[in-house]
CSV table of C-alpha atoms and ligand atoms in Angstrom, one decimal:
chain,number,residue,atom,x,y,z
L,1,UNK,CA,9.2,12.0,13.0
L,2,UNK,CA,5.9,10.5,11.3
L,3,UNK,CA,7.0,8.7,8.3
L,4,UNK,CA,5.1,10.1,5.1
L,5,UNK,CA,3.4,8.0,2.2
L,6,UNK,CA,5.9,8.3,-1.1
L,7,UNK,CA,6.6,7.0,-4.3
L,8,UNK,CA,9.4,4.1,-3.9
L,9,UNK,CA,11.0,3.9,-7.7
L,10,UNK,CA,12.2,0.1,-7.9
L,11,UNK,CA,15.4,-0.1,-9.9
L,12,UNK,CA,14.5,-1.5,-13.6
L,13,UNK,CA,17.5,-4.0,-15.2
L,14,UNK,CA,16.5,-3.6,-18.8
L,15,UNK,CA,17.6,-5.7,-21.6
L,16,UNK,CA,16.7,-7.1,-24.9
L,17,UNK,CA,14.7,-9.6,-23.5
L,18,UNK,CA,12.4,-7.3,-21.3
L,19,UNK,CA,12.3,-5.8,-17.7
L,20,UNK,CA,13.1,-7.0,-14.3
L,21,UNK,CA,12.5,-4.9,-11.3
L,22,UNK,CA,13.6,-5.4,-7.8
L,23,UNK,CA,12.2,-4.7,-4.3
L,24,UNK,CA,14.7,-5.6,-1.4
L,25,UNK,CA,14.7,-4.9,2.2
L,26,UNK,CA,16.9,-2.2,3.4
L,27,UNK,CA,17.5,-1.5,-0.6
L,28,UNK,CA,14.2,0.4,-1.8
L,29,UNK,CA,11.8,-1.3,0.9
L,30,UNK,CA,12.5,0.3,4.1
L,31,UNK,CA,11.3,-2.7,6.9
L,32,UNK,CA,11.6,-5.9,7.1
L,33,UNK,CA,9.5,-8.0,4.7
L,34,UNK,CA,6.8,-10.5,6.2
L,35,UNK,CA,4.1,-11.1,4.1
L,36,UNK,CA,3.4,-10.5,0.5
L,37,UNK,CA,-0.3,-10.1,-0.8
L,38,UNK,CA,-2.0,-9.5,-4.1
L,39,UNK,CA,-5.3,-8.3,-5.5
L,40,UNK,CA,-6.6,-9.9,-8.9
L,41,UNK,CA,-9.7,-10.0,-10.5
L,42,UNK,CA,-11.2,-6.8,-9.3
L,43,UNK,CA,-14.6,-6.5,-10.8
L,44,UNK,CA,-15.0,-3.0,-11.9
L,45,UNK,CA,-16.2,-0.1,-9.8
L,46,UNK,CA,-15.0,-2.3,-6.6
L,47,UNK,CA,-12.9,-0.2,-4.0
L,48,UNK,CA,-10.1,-2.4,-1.7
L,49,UNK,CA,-8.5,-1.3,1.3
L,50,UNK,CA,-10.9,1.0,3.2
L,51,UNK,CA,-9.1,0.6,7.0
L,52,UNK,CA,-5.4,1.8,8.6
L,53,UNK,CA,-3.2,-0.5,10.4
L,54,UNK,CA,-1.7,0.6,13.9
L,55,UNK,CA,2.1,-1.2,13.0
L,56,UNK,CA,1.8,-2.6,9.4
L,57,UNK,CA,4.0,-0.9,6.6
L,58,UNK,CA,3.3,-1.7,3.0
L,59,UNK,CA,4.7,-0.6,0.0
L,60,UNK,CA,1.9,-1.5,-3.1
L,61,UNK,CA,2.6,-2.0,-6.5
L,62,UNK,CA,0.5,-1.9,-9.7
L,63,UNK,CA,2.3,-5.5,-11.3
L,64,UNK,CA,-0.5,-5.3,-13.8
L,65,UNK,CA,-2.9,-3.0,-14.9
L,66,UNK,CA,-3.4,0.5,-12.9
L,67,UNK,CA,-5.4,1.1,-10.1
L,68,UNK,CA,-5.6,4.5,-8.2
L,69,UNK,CA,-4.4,4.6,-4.2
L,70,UNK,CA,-5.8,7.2,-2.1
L,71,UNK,CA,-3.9,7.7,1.6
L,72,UNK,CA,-5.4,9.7,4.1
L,73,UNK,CA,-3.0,11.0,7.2
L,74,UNK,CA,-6.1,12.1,9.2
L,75,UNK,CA,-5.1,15.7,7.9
L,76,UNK,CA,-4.4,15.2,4.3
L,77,UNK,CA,-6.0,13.3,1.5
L,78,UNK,CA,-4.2,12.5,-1.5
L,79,UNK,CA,-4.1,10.0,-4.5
L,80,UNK,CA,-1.9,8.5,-6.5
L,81,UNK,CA,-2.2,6.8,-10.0
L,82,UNK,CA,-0.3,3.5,-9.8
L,83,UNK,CA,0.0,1.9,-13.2
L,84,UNK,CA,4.0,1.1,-13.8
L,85,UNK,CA,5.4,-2.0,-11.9
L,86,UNK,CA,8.3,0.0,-10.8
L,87,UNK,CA,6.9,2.4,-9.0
L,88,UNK,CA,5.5,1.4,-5.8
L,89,UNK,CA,3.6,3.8,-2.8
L,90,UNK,CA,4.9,3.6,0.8
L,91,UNK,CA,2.4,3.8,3.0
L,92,UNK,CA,2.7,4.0,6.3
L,93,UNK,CA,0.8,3.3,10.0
L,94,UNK,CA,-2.2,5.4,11.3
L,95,UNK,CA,-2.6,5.7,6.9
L,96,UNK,CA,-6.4,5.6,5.8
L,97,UNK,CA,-5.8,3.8,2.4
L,98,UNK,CA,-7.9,2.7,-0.7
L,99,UNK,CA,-7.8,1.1,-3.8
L,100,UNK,CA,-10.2,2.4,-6.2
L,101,UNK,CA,-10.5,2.4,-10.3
L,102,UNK,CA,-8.7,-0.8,-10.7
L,103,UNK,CA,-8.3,-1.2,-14.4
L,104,UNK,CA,-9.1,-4.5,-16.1
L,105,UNK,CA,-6.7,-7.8,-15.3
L,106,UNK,CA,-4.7,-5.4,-12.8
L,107,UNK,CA,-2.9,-6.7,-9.9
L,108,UNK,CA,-2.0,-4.9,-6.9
L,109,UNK,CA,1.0,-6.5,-5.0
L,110,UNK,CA,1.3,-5.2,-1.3
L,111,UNK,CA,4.6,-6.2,0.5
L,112,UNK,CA,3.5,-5.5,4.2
L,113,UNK,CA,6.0,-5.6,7.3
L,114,UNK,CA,4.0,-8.0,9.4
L,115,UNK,CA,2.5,-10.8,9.4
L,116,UNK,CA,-1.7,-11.2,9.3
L,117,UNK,CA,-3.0,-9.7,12.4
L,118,UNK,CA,-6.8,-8.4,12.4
L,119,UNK,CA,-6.1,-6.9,16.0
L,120,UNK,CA,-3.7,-4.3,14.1
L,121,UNK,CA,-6.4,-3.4,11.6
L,122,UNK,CA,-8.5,-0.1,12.2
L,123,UNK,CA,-11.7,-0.3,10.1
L,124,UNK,CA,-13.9,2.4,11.3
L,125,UNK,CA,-13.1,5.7,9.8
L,126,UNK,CA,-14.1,7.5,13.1
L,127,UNK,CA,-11.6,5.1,15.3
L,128,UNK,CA,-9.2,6.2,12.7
L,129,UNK,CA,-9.4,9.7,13.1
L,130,UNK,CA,-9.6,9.7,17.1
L,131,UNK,CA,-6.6,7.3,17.2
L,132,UNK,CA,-4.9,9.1,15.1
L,133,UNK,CA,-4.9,12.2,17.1
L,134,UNK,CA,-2.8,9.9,19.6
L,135,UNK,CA,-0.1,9.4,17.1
L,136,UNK,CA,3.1,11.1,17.2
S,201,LIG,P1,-8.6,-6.9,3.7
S,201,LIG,O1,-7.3,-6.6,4.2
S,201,LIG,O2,-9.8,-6.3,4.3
S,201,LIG,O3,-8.6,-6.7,2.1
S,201,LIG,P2,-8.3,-5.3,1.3
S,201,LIG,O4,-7.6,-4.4,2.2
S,201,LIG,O5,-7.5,-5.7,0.2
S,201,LIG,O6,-9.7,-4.8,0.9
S,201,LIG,O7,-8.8,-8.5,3.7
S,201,LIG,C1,-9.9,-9.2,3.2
S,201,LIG,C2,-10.1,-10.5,4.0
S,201,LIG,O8,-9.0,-11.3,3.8
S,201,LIG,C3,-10.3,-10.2,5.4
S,201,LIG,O9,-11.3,-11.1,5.9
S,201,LIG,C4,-9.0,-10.6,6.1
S,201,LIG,C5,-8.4,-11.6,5.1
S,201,LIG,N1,-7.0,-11.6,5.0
S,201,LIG,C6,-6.2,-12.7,5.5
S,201,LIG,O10,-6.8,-13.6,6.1
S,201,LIG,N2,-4.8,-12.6,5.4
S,201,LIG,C7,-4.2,-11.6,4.8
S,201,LIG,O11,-2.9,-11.6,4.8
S,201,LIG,C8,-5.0,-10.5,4.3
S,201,LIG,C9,-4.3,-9.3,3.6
S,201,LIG,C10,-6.3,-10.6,4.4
């Protein structure tokens, strides 16, 4: 089955003293963690993402600030308004992604299931949408 793109809520220990939130393998993030990356000082009006990845999983997080995500499944456009740093979006391969209306001082965390491979990117929105007529 093709996984889908979803909201992941992290689960929130709340106390007096503020807010912790946790994102675990096999608890609410569902591969194996390799590589964390983060997004700061986004001037505005600048977009992020803007490719798919062939084998990467990420799950992104708005730690800071809000940001809108927009997936694209090669069928289906849709976009979600990340701006709580408990909620994080799963997004999976063959998944046209972008980051777009980042808000000031926002951070996006991705946690991503491989390590740093340009060979797994796909930047070219037409390669995307042939390849993707070869997935599942
Ligand atoms: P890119 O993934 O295109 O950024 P975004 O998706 O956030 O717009 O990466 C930008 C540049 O940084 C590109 O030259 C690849 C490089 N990069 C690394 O070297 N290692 C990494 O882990 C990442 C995520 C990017």
């Amino acid at each position: 089955m093709i996984k889908k793109c979803k909201i992941i809520d992290l689960p929130i220990i709340a106390d007096q003293r503020g807010n912790l939130s946790i994102a675990e393998e096999s608890q609410a993030i569902p591969f194996p963690m390799k590589r964390i990356y983060y997004l700061y000082d986004v001037p505005t009006g600048a977009a992020r993402g803007g490719h798919a990845h062939k084998e990467m999983e990420s799950v992104i997080i708005a730690l800071s600030g809000s940001f809108d995500v927009i997936v694209d499944d090669g069928k289906k456009k849709e976009k979600f308004f990340m701006n709580r740093p408990h909620y994080g979006i799963y997004v999976p391969p063959f998944t046209w992604r972008e980051i777009v209306n980042f808000s000031s001082n926002s951070i996006a965390l991705a946690i991503v299931s491989t390590p740093y491979d340009e060979a797994d990117y796909i930047r070219e929105y037409e390669s995307f949408k042939d390849q993707i007529k070869n997935y599942g």
